[in-house]
């Protein structure tokens, strides 16, 4: 189990994040640009440190920020529906892709050396101090004596990552020198579907966002929380009594960021995105528990263990196939939740 950087008394307001809450980062200046960052729930603490650092640079010297945080799906739909945004930083690529057709985000948003991403993470098992239920593997999550907390996939990108991590743990096998591929034979998929059915039978609460699920778990509900690794580390840094288990089989989470087509300050917005991907910005993310998108990670960044069976969303055909197969109205998730 892992317990990094716990600092009692340094609580970071984990209970204060509301969906679609707009809050100025500082008093708005009369001159210069104001950028609105619309993001999913978990990176708030990182951006609250990255933004002031950016404002110390020449590109960010006269830039102020407004910020909105919530479930990734909810945030994406809010921007689609008219919520102003200069920058969107969401949990998964489809939540940005949704904004392409209405013209909110350019079609080529992911055509760069980072494939559109700004952070990476993995799905982990967050547990109570000392891991009293001895939760170590995916099989432990479907035991009769274990209650699971995970957010709602209708509103939360984190929930989708959790579900695909669970599915992949049942269907992928490591391949020498390559990323694991998911088995697609009928017997394997039937067994994996049954696993999801048993997993959802153990789910005690499905909140709207990963942050709300963390709050629920910290409030005493459930024995295990399916979570972003970085979210648990942030909670530890805030002094919360929480540990986590890194399962042998889990998914690589990749979180996108994009400048919107409708931004009146596109140059400054792009400068901020570039800064977030720079070694200075990536260092803050790493200190908050994220895995870097840099090809060469500086030696003094926090180190993270690589799971033996790490797979990506491409093992299942990519998000377009996954959303249709798993998260459509008649998809696998709907079928297992209805029973």
Coordinates of C-alpha atoms in Angstrom, one line a residue:
X1 CA 0.0 0.0 0.0
X2 CA 1.1 3.5 -0.6
X3 CA 1.0 6.6 1.6
X4 CA 2.8 9.5 0.1
X5 CA 3.5 12.9 1.5
X6 CA 0.8 13.0 4.2
X7 CA 0.8 16.4 5.8
X8 CA -1.8 16.7 8.5
X9 CA -3.3 20.2 8.8
X10 CA -2.7 21.1 5.1
X11 CA -6.3 20.4 4.0
X12 CA -6.9 21.7 0.5
X13 CA -10.7 22.0 0.5
X14 CA -11.5 18.6 -0.9
X15 CA -15.1 19.1 0.0
X16 CA -15.5 22.5 -1.7
X17 CA -15.4 21.5 -5.3
X18 CA -18.8 22.0 -6.9
X19 CA -19.9 21.1 -10.5
X20 CA -19.7 24.1 -12.9
X21 CA -18.7 26.5 -10.1
X22 CA -17.0 29.5 -11.6
X23 CA -14.5 31.1 -9.2
X24 CA -11.8 33.8 -10.0
X25 CA -8.3 32.6 -9.2
X26 CA -7.5 36.2 -8.1
X27 CA -9.2 39.6 -8.4
X28 CA -9.7 40.4 -12.0
X29 CA -7.4 42.9 -13.5
X30 CA -8.7 45.9 -15.5
X31 CA -6.1 45.3 -18.3
X32 CA -5.0 42.1 -19.9
X33 CA -6.8 38.8 -20.8
X34 CA -9.1 36.8 -18.6
X35 CA -9.1 33.0 -19.4
X36 CA -11.8 30.7 -18.3
X37 CA -10.6 27.1 -17.5
X38 CA -13.3 24.5 -17.5
X39 CA -12.0 21.2 -16.1
X40 CA -12.9 17.9 -14.6
X41 CA -13.0 17.7 -10.8
X42 CA -9.6 16.2 -9.7
X43 CA -6.9 18.6 -11.0
X44 CA -8.1 21.7 -9.1
X45 CA -5.2 21.7 -6.6
X46 CA -2.6 21.3 -9.4
X47 CA -4.1 24.2 -11.4
X48 CA -4.3 26.4 -8.4
X49 CA -0.5 26.1 -8.2
X50 CA 0.2 26.1 -12.0
X51 CA -1.8 29.2 -12.7
X52 CA 0.3 31.5 -10.4
X53 CA 3.5 30.1 -11.8
X54 CA 2.3 30.9 -15.3
X55 CA 1.4 34.4 -14.3
X56 CA 5.0 34.9 -13.3
X57 CA 6.1 34.3 -16.9
X58 CA 6.2 36.9 -19.6
X59 CA 3.3 35.2 -21.5
X60 CA 1.1 35.1 -18.4
X61 CA 2.0 38.3 -16.7
X62 CA -1.3 40.1 -17.5
X63 CA -3.5 37.1 -17.6
X64 CA -6.2 36.4 -15.0
X65 CA -8.3 33.2 -14.7
X66 CA -11.7 32.0 -13.9
X67 CA -12.0 28.3 -13.1
X68 CA -14.9 25.7 -13.2
X69 CA -14.6 22.2 -11.9
X70 CA -17.0 19.2 -12.0
X71 CA -17.7 15.8 -13.5
X72 CA -16.0 15.6 -16.9
X73 CA -19.1 14.6 -18.8
X74 CA -21.2 17.3 -17.1
X75 CA -18.5 19.9 -17.8
X76 CA -18.3 18.9 -21.5
X77 CA -22.1 19.1 -21.9
X78 CA -22.1 22.5 -20.1
X79 CA -19.6 23.9 -22.6
X80 CA -21.6 22.4 -25.5
X81 CA -24.6 24.1 -24.0
X82 CA -23.0 27.5 -23.8
X83 CA -20.8 27.7 -20.7
X84 CA -17.9 30.0 -21.7
X85 CA -14.5 28.4 -21.9
X86 CA -11.1 29.4 -23.3
X87 CA -9.5 26.1 -22.2
X88 CA -11.1 22.7 -21.5
X89 CA -9.2 20.2 -19.5
X90 CA -11.3 17.0 -19.2
X91 CA -10.9 13.4 -18.1
X92 CA -11.1 11.7 -21.4
X93 CA -10.8 12.5 -25.1
X94 CA -14.5 11.9 -26.1
X95 CA -15.5 14.7 -23.7
X96 CA -13.4 17.0 -25.9
X97 CA -14.4 15.4 -29.1
X98 CA -18.0 16.1 -28.3
X99 CA -17.2 19.8 -28.6
X100 CA -15.8 19.5 -32.2
X101 CA -19.0 19.1 -34.1
X102 CA -20.6 22.3 -32.6
X103 CA -17.4 24.1 -33.4
X104 CA -16.4 24.8 -29.8
X105 CA -13.0 23.0 -30.2
X106 CA -11.0 22.7 -33.5
X107 CA -11.0 19.3 -35.2
X108 CA -7.2 19.0 -35.0
X109 CA -7.1 19.7 -31.2
X110 CA -5.1 16.4 -30.6
X111 CA -2.7 16.8 -33.5
X112 CA 0.4 17.6 -31.5
X113 CA 3.3 15.7 -29.9
X114 CA 1.3 15.0 -26.8
X115 CA -1.7 13.7 -28.7
X116 CA -3.8 16.3 -26.9
X117 CA -3.0 15.1 -23.4
X118 CA -1.6 17.0 -20.4
X119 CA -1.5 14.4 -17.7
X120 CA -1.6 10.6 -17.1
X121 CA -2.6 8.5 -14.2
X122 CA -3.8 4.9 -13.4
X123 CA -6.8 3.4 -11.7
X124 CA -6.1 2.2 -8.1
X125 CA -8.0 0.8 -5.1
X126 CA -8.2 3.4 -2.3
X127 CA -8.7 1.7 1.0
X128 CA -9.0 2.5 4.7
X129 CA -5.8 2.8 6.8
X130 CA -4.2 -0.6 7.2
X131 CA -6.4 -2.0 4.5
X132 CA -8.7 -3.9 7.0
X133 CA -10.5 -5.8 4.3
X134 CA -7.1 -6.9 2.7
X135 CA -8.2 -5.8 -0.7
X136 CA -5.4 -6.6 -3.1
X137 CA -6.9 -7.8 -6.4
X138 CA -9.9 -7.2 -8.7
X139 CA -11.4 -10.4 -7.4
X140 CA -11.5 -8.9 -3.9
X141 CA -13.9 -6.2 -5.2
X142 CA -16.7 -8.8 -5.8
X143 CA -16.5 -10.4 -2.4
X144 CA -19.7 -10.5 -0.4
X145 CA -18.1 -8.5 2.4
X146 CA -16.8 -5.6 0.3
X147 CA -18.7 -2.4 -0.6
X148 CA -17.4 -0.4 -3.5
X149 CA -17.6 3.4 -4.2
X150 CA -17.2 4.6 -7.8
X151 CA -18.8 7.5 -9.6
X152 CA -21.6 7.5 -12.2
X153 CA -20.4 6.8 -15.8
X154 CA -23.3 9.1 -17.1
X155 CA -21.6 12.1 -15.6
X156 CA -18.0 11.2 -14.7
X157 CA -15.0 10.4 -16.9
X158 CA -13.3 8.8 -13.9
X159 CA -16.2 6.3 -13.7
X160 CA -15.5 5.2 -17.3
X161 CA -11.8 4.8 -16.7
X162 CA -12.7 2.6 -13.6
X163 CA -15.0 0.4 -15.6
X164 CA -12.6 -0.1 -18.4
X165 CA -9.8 -0.9 -15.9
X166 CA -12.1 -3.6 -14.4
X167 CA -13.0 -5.0 -17.8
X168 CA -9.4 -5.0 -19.0
X169 CA -8.3 -6.8 -15.8
X170 CA -10.6 -9.7 -16.9
X171 CA -9.8 -9.7 -20.6
X172 CA -6.2 -8.6 -21.3
X173 CA -2.9 -10.5 -21.1
X174 CA 0.5 -8.9 -21.2
X175 CA 2.2 -9.2 -24.6
X176 CA 6.0 -9.3 -24.8
X177 CA 7.3 -6.0 -26.1
X178 CA 3.8 -4.6 -26.8
X179 CA 0.8 -3.2 -25.0
X180 CA -1.7 -5.9 -23.9
X181 CA -4.6 -6.6 -26.2
X182 CA -8.0 -7.6 -25.0
X183 CA -9.4 -11.0 -25.8
X184 CA -12.6 -10.7 -27.8
X185 CA -13.8 -14.3 -27.8
X186 CA -17.4 -14.9 -26.6
X187 CA -16.5 -16.9 -23.4
X188 CA -14.0 -14.3 -22.2
X189 CA -16.4 -11.4 -22.8
X190 CA -19.3 -13.3 -21.1
X191 CA -17.1 -13.8 -18.0
X192 CA -16.0 -10.2 -18.0
X193 CA -19.6 -9.0 -18.3
X194 CA -20.5 -11.2 -15.4
X195 CA -17.7 -9.7 -13.4
X196 CA -19.0 -6.2 -14.1
X197 CA -22.4 -7.4 -13.0
X198 CA -21.0 -8.6 -9.7
X199 CA -18.9 -5.5 -9.2
X200 CA -21.9 -3.2 -9.7
X201 CA -23.9 -5.3 -7.2
X202 CA -21.3 -4.3 -4.7
X203 CA -21.4 -0.6 -5.5
X204 CA -22.8 1.3 -2.6
X205 CA -22.8 4.9 -4.0
X206 CA -22.4 6.4 -7.5
X207 CA -21.7 10.1 -7.2
X208 CA -21.5 12.6 -10.1
X209 CA -17.7 13.0 -10.1
X210 CA -14.5 11.4 -8.9
X211 CA -14.1 14.2 -6.4
X212 CA -17.6 13.6 -4.9
X213 CA -16.9 9.9 -4.7
X214 CA -13.7 10.6 -2.8
X215 CA -15.7 12.8 -0.4
X216 CA -18.2 10.0 0.1
X217 CA -15.5 7.5 0.8
X218 CA -13.7 9.9 3.2
X219 CA -17.1 10.3 4.9
X220 CA -17.1 6.7 5.9
X221 CA -19.0 4.9 3.1
X222 CA -17.6 1.9 1.4
X223 CA -14.6 -0.3 1.9
X224 CA -12.8 0.5 -1.3
X225 CA -12.9 3.4 -3.7
X226 CA -12.0 3.0 -7.4
X227 CA -10.0 6.2 -8.1
X228 CA -7.4 8.0 -10.0
X229 CA -4.0 7.4 -8.3
X230 CA -3.4 11.2 -8.3
X231 CA -6.7 11.8 -6.5
X232 CA -5.7 9.6 -3.6
X233 CA -2.3 11.2 -3.4
X234 CA -3.9 14.7 -3.3
X235 CA -6.1 13.5 -0.4
X236 CA -3.1 12.2 1.4
X237 CA -1.3 15.5 1.0
X238 CA -4.4 17.2 2.5
X239 CA -4.0 15.1 5.6
X240 CA -6.7 12.5 4.9
X241 CA -6.4 9.0 6.3
X242 CA -6.4 7.0 3.1
X243 CA -4.1 4.5 1.4
X244 CA -4.1 2.8 -1.9
X245 CA -3.3 -0.5 -3.6
X246 CA -1.9 -0.4 -7.2
X247 CA -3.4 -3.6 -8.9
X248 CA -1.2 -5.6 -11.2
X249 CA -3.7 -5.1 -14.0
X250 CA -4.9 -1.5 -14.6
X251 CA -5.4 1.1 -17.3
X252 CA -3.3 4.1 -18.3
X253 CA -5.5 7.2 -17.9
X254 CA -4.7 10.0 -20.3
X255 CA -6.3 13.4 -19.7
X256 CA -6.8 15.9 -22.6
X257 CA -6.6 19.6 -22.7
X258 CA -7.6 22.0 -25.6
X259 CA -8.0 25.6 -26.4
X260 CA -11.5 26.4 -27.7
X261 CA -12.2 27.9 -31.1
X262 CA -14.3 30.6 -29.5
X263 CA -11.6 32.0 -27.2
X264 CA -11.1 35.7 -27.6
X265 CA -7.6 35.2 -26.1
X266 CA -6.4 32.1 -28.0
X267 CA -2.7 33.1 -27.9
X268 CA -2.7 33.4 -24.1
X269 CA -4.8 30.3 -23.8
X270 CA -2.3 28.3 -25.9
X271 CA 0.6 29.7 -23.9
X272 CA -1.0 28.4 -20.7
X273 CA -1.5 24.9 -22.3
X274 CA 2.1 24.9 -23.4
X275 CA 3.2 25.9 -19.9
X276 CA 1.1 23.1 -18.3
X277 CA 3.0 20.7 -20.5
X278 CA 6.4 22.2 -19.8
X279 CA 8.8 20.7 -17.3
X280 CA 7.8 23.4 -14.8
X281 CA 4.0 22.7 -15.2
X282 CA 4.5 18.9 -15.3
X283 CA 6.5 19.1 -12.1
X284 CA 3.5 20.5 -10.3
X285 CA 1.3 17.8 -11.7
X286 CA 3.8 15.1 -10.7
X287 CA 3.9 16.5 -7.1
X288 CA 0.1 16.2 -7.0
X289 CA 0.3 12.5 -8.1
X290 CA 0.0 12.7 -11.9
X291 CA 2.3 10.8 -14.2
X292 CA 4.0 13.0 -16.8
X293 CA 3.4 13.3 -20.5
X294 CA 7.0 14.3 -21.1
X295 CA 9.0 11.8 -23.2
X296 CA 12.0 12.4 -20.9
X297 CA 10.9 12.8 -17.3
X298 CA 13.4 14.8 -15.2
X299 CA 15.2 12.6 -12.6
X300 CA 14.0 14.6 -9.7
X301 CA 10.3 14.1 -10.4
X302 CA 8.4 11.8 -8.0
X303 CA 8.8 8.2 -9.1
X304 CA 5.8 5.9 -9.8
X305 CA 5.6 2.2 -10.0
X306 CA 4.6 0.7 -13.3
X307 CA 2.0 -2.1 -13.0
X308 CA 3.0 -5.4 -14.6
X309 CA -0.2 -5.5 -16.7
X310 CA -0.7 -1.9 -17.7
X311 CA -3.0 -1.4 -20.7
X312 CA -4.5 1.5 -22.6
X313 CA -7.9 2.2 -24.0
X314 CA -6.6 1.2 -27.4
X315 CA -6.7 -2.4 -26.2
X316 CA -10.4 -2.2 -26.7
X317 CA -10.4 -0.3 -30.0
X318 CA -10.3 3.2 -28.7
X319 CA -12.9 5.5 -27.1
X320 CA -15.2 5.5 -30.2
X321 CA -15.7 1.7 -30.0
X322 CA -15.7 1.7 -26.2
X323 CA -18.4 4.3 -25.9
X324 CA -20.7 2.4 -28.3
X325 CA -20.0 -1.0 -26.8
X326 CA -20.0 -0.1 -23.2
X327 CA -21.7 3.2 -22.5
X328 CA -24.5 3.5 -25.1
X329 CA -28.2 3.1 -24.0
X330 CA -28.0 -0.6 -24.9
X331 CA -24.4 -1.1 -24.0
X332 CA -22.7 -3.5 -21.6
X333 CA -22.8 -1.1 -18.6
X334 CA -26.5 -0.4 -19.0
X335 CA -27.2 -4.2 -19.2
X336 CA -25.3 -5.0 -16.0
X337 CA -26.7 -2.1 -14.0
X338 CA -30.3 -2.9 -15.0
X339 CA -30.0 -6.4 -13.5

